[in-house]
PDB file of C-alpha atoms and ligand atoms in Angstrom:
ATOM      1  CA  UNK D 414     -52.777 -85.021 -70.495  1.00  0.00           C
ATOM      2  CA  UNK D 415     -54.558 -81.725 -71.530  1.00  0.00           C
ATOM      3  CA  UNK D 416     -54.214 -80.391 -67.445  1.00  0.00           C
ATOM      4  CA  UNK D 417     -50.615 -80.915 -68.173  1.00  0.00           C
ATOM      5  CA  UNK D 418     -50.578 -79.587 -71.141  1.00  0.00           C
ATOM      6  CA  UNK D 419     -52.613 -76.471 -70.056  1.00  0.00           C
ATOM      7  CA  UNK D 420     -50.034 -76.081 -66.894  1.00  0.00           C
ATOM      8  CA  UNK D 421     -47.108 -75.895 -69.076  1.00  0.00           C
ATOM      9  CA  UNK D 422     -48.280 -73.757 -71.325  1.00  0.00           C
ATOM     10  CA  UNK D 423     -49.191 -71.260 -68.599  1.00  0.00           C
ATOM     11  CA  UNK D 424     -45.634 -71.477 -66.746  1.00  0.00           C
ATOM     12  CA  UNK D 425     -44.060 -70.541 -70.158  1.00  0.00           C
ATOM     13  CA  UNK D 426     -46.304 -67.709 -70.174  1.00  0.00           C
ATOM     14  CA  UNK D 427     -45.282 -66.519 -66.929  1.00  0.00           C
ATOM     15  CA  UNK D 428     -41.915 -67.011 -67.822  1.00  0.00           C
ATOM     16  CA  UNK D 429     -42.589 -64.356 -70.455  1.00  0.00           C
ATOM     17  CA  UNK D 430     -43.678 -61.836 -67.984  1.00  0.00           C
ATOM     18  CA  UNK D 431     -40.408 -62.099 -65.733  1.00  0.00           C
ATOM     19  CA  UNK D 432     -39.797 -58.127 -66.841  1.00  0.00           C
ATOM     20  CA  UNK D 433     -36.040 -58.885 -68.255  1.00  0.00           C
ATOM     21  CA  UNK D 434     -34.988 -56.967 -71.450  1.00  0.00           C
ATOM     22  CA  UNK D 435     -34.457 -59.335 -74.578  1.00  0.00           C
ATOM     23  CA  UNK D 436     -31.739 -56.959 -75.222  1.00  0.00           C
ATOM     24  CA  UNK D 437     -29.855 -55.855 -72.926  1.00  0.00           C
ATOM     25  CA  UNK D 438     -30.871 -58.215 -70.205  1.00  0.00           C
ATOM     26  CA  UNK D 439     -32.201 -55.608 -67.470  1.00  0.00           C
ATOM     27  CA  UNK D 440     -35.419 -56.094 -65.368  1.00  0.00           C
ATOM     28  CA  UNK D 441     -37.413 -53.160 -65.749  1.00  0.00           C
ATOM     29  CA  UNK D 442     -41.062 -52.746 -65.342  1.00  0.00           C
ATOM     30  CA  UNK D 443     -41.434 -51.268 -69.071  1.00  0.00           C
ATOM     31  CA  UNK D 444     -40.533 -54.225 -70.324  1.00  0.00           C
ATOM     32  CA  UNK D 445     -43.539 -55.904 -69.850  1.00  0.00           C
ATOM     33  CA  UNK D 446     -45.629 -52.648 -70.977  1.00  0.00           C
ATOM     34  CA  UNK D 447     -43.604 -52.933 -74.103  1.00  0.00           C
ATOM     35  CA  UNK D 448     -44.318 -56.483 -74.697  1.00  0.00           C
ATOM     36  CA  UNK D 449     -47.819 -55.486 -74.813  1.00  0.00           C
ATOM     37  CA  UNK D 450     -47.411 -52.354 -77.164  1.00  0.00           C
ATOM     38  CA  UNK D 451     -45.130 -53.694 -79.407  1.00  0.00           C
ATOM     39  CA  UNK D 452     -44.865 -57.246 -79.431  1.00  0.00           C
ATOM     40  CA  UNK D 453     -40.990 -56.785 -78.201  1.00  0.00           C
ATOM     41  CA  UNK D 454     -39.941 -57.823 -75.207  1.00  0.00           C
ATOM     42  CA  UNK D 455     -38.030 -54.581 -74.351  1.00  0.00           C
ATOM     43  CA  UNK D 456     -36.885 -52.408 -72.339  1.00  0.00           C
ATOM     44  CA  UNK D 457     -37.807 -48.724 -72.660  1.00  0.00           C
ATOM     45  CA  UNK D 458     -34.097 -47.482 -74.138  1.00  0.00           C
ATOM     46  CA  UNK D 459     -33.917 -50.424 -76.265  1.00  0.00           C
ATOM     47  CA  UNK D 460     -37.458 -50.099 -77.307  1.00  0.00           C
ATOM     48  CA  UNK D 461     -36.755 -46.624 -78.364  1.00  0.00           C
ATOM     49  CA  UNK D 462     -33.764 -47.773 -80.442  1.00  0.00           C
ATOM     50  CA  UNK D 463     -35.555 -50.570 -82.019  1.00  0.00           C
ATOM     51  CA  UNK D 464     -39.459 -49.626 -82.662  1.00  0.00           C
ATOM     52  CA  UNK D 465     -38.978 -47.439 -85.329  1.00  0.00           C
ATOM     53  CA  UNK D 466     -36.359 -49.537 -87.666  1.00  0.00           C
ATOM     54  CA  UNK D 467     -38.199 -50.195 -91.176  1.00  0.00           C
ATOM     55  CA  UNK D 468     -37.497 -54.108 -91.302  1.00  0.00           C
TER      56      UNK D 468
HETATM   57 ZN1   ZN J1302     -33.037 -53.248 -72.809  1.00  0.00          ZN
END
């Protein structure tokens, strides 16, 4: 049960890294540099239009 659990866990995590904007649905390779930096999965246009917004 915890192997499975463990397994699962990882495939959502590599699902996270597939590189495809949140946004606007793109695969770039910033997006996964930008998960990293800001906790956004992002790419780098939509980063720059979100990053700085004071909510
Ligand atoms: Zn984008």
């Amino acid at each position: 049960m915890t192997k499975k659990k463990t397994q699962y866990l990882s495939e959502e995590h590599a699902e996270e890294l597939d590189d495809i904007c949140e946004n606007c649905r793109k695969k770039d390779e910033t997006v996964s540099q930008n998960l990293i930096l800001t906790g956004f999965k992002f790419c780098e246009s939509c980063r720059i239009s979100r990053t700085f917004f004071p909510i």
